[in-house]
PDB file of C-alpha atoms and ligand atoms in Angstrom:
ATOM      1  CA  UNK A   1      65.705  59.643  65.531  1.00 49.00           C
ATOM      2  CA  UNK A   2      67.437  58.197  62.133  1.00 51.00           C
ATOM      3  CA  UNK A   3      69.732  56.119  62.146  1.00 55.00           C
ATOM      4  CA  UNK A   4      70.076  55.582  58.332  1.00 60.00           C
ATOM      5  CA  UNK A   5      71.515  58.499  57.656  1.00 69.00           C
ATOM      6  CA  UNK A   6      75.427  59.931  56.583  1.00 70.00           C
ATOM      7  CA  UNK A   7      76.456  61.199  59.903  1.00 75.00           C
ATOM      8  CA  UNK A   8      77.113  64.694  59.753  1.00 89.00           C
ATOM      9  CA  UNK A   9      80.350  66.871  58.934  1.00 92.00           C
ATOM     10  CA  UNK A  10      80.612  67.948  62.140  1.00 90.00           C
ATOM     11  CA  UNK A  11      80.010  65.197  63.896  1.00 90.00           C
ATOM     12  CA  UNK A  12      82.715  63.369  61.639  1.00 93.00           C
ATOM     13  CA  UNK A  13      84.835  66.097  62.283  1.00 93.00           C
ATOM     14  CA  UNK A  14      84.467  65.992  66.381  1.00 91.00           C
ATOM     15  CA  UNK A  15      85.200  62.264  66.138  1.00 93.00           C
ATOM     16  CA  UNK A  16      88.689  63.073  63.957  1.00 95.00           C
ATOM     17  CA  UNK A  17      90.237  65.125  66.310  1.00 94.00           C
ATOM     18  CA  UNK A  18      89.103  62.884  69.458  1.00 93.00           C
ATOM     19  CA  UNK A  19      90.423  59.708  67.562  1.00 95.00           C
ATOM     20  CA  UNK A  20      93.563  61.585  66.695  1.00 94.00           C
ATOM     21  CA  UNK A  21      94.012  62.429  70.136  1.00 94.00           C
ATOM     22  CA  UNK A  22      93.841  58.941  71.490  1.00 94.00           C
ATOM     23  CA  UNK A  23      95.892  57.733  69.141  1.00 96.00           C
ATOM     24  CA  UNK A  24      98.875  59.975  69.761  1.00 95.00           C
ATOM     25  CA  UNK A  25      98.419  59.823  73.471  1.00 94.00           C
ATOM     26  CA  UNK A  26      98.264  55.849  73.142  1.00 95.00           C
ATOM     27  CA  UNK A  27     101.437  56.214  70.909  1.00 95.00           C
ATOM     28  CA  UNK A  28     103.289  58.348  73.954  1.00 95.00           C
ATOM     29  CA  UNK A  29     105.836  56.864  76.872  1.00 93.00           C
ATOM     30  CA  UNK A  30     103.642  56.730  79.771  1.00 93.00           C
ATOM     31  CA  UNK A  31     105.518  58.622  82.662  1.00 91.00           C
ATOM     32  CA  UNK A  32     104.274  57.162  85.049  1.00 92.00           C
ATOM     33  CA  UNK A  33     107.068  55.210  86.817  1.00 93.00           C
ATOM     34  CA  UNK A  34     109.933  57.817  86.064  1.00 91.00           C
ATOM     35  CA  UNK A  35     107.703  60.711  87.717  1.00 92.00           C
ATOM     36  CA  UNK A  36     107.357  58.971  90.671  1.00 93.00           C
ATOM     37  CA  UNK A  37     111.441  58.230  90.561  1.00 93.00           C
ATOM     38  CA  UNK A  38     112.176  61.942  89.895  1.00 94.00           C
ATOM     39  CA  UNK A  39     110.062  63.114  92.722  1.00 93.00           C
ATOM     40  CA  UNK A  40     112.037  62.303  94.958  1.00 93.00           C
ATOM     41  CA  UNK A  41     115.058  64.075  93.549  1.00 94.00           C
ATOM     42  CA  UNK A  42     113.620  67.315  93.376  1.00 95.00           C
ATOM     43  CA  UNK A  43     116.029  70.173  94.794  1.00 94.00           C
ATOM     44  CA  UNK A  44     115.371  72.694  97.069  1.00 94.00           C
ATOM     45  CA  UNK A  45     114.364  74.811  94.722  1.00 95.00           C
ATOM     46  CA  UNK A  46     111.504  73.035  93.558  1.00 95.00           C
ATOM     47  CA  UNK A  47     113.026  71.467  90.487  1.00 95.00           C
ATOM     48  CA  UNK A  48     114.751  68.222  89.203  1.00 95.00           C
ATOM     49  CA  UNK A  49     117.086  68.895  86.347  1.00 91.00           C
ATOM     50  CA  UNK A  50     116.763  66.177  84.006  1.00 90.00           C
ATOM     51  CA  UNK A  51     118.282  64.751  81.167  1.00 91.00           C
ATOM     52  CA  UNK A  52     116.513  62.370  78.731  1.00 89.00           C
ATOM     53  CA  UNK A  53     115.538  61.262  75.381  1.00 91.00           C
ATOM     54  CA  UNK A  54     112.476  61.671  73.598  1.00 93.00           C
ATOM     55  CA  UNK A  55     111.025  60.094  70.991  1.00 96.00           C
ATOM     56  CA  UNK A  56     109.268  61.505  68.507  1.00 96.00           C
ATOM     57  CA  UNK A  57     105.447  60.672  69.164  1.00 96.00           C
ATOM     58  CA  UNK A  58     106.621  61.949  72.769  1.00 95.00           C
ATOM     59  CA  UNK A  59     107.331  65.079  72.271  1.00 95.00           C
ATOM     60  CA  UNK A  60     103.696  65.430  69.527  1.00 95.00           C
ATOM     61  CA  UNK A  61     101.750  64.337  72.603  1.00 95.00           C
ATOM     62  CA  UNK A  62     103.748  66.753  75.119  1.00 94.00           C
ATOM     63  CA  UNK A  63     102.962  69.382  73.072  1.00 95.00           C
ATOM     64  CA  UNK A  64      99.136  69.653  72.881  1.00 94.00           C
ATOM     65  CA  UNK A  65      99.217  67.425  76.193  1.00 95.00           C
ATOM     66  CA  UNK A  66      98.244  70.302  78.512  1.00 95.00           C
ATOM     67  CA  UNK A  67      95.738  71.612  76.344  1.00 96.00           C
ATOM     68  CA  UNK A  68      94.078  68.633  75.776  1.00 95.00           C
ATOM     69  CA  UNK A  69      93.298  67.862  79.305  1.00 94.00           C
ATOM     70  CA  UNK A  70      92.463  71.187  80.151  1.00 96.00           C
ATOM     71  CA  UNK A  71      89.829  70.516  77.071  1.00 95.00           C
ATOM     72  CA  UNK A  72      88.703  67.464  79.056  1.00 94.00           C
ATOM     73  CA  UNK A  73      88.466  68.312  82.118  1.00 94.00           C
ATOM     74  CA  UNK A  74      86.202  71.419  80.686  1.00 96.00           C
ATOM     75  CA  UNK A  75      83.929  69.099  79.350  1.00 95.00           C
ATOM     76  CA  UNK A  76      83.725  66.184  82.042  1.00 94.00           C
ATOM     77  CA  UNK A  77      82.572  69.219  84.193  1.00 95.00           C
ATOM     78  CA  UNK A  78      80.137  70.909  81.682  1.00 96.00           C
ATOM     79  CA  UNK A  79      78.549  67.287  81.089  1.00 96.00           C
ATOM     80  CA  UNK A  80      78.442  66.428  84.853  1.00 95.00           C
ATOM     81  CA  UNK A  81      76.791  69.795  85.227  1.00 96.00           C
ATOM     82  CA  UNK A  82      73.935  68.881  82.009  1.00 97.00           C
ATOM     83  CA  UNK A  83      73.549  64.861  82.968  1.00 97.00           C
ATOM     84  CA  UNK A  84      72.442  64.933  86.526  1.00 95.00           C
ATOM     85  CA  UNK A  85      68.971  63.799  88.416  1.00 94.00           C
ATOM     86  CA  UNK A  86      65.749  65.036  89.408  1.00 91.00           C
ATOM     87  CA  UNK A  87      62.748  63.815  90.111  1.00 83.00           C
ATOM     88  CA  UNK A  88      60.760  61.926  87.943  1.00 74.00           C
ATOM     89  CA  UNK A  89      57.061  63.176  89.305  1.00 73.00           C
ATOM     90  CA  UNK A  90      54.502  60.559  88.921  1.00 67.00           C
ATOM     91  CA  UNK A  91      52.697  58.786  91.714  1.00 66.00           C
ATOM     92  CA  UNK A  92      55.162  55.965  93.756  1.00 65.00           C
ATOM     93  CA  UNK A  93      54.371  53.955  96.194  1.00 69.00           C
ATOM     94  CA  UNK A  94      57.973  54.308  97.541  1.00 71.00           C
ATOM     95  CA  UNK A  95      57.890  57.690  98.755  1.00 73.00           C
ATOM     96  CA  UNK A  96      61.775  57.268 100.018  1.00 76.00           C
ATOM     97  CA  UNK A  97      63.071  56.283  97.284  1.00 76.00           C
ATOM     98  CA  UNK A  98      61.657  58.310  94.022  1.00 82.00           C
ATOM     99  CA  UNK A  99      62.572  57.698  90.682  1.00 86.00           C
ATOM    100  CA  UNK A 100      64.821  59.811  89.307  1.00 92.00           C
ATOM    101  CA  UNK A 101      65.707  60.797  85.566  1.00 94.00           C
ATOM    102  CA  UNK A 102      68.347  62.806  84.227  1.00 96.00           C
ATOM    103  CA  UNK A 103      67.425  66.322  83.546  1.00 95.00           C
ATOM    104  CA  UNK A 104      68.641  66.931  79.921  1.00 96.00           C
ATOM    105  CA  UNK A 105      68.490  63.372  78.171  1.00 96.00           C
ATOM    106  CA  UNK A 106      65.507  62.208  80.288  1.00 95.00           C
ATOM    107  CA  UNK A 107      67.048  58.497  80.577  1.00 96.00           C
ATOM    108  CA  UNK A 108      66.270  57.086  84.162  1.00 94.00           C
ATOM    109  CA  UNK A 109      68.905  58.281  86.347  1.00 94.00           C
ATOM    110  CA  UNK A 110      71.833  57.170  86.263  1.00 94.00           C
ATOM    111  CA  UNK A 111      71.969  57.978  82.665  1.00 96.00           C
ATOM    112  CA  UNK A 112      73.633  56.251  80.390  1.00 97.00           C
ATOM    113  CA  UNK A 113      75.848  59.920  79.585  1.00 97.00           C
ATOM    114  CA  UNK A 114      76.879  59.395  83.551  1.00 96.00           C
ATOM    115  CA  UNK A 115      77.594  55.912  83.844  1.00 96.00           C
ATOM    116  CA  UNK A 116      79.786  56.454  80.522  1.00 95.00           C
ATOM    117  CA  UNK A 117      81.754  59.576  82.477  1.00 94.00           C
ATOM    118  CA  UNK A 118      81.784  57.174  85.484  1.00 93.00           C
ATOM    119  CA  UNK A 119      83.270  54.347  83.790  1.00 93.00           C
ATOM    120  CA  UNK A 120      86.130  56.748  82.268  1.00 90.00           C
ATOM    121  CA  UNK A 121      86.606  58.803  85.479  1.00 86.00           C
ATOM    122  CA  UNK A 122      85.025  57.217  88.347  1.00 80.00           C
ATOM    123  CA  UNK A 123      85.260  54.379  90.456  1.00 68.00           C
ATOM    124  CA  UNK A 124      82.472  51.501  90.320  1.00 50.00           C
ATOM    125  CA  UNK A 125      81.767  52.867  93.943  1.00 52.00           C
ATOM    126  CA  UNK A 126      80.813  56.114  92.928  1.00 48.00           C
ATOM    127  CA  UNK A 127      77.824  54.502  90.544  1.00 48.00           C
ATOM    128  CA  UNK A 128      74.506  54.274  92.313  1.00 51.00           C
ATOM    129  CA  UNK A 129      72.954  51.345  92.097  1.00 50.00           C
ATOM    130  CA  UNK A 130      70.418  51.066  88.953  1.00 46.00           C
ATOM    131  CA  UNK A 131      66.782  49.907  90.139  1.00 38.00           C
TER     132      UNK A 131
HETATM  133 ZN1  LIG B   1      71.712  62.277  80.926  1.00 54.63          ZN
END
């Protein structure tokens, strides 16, 4: 592979829109605390009317938020379902324990595609232990 070269258009363009994404999410009021506040005052209807102020980079990230992480969660799946192990083949001498790569980039399992996703998503639990 070359690394010397202009990276593509597309590629440039992918990296845009993901960078412009973080940024306006950074840029948002997490609502984290006030969620957990408001659940408790929801009626029995299954709503809590609510009155509040929002900024401006707010209501930018509100409205592509859903999207977005529909987007994301889309593509953590699809890449879970490309980056995952198999065997390796080969002769071993430990017959339990096999050594496994990852079926579409070929790096020894876990790949580094995975432990990115992991890192992100996961707990440090959930990552097998590299040999
Ligand atoms: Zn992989």
């Amino acid at each position: 592979m070359e690394t010397d070269k202009p990276e593509d258009a597309a590629r440039q363009g992918l990296r845009e829109r993901l960078e412009h994404i973080l940024i306006r999410t950074e840029k948002a009021t997490s609502w984290h605390d006030e969620a957990g506040r408001l659940r408790g005052l929801v009626n029995h209807d299954g709503y809590v009317p609510i009155r509040t102020r929002l900024a401006v980079e707010d209501l930018e990230f509100l409205s592509g938020a859903r999207t977005e992480l529909l987007k994301f969660s889309e593509l953590g799946l699809r890449l879970l379902d490309l980056h995952q192990p198999r065997d390796a083949g080969g002769i071993t001498s430990d017959t339990a324990h096999p050594i496994l790569r990852c079926r579409s980039c070929m790096w020894r399992w876990p790949c580094p595609t995975f432990r990115a996703m992991s890192e992100s998503f996961g707990s440090s639990r959930d990552l097998p232990e590299s040999a």
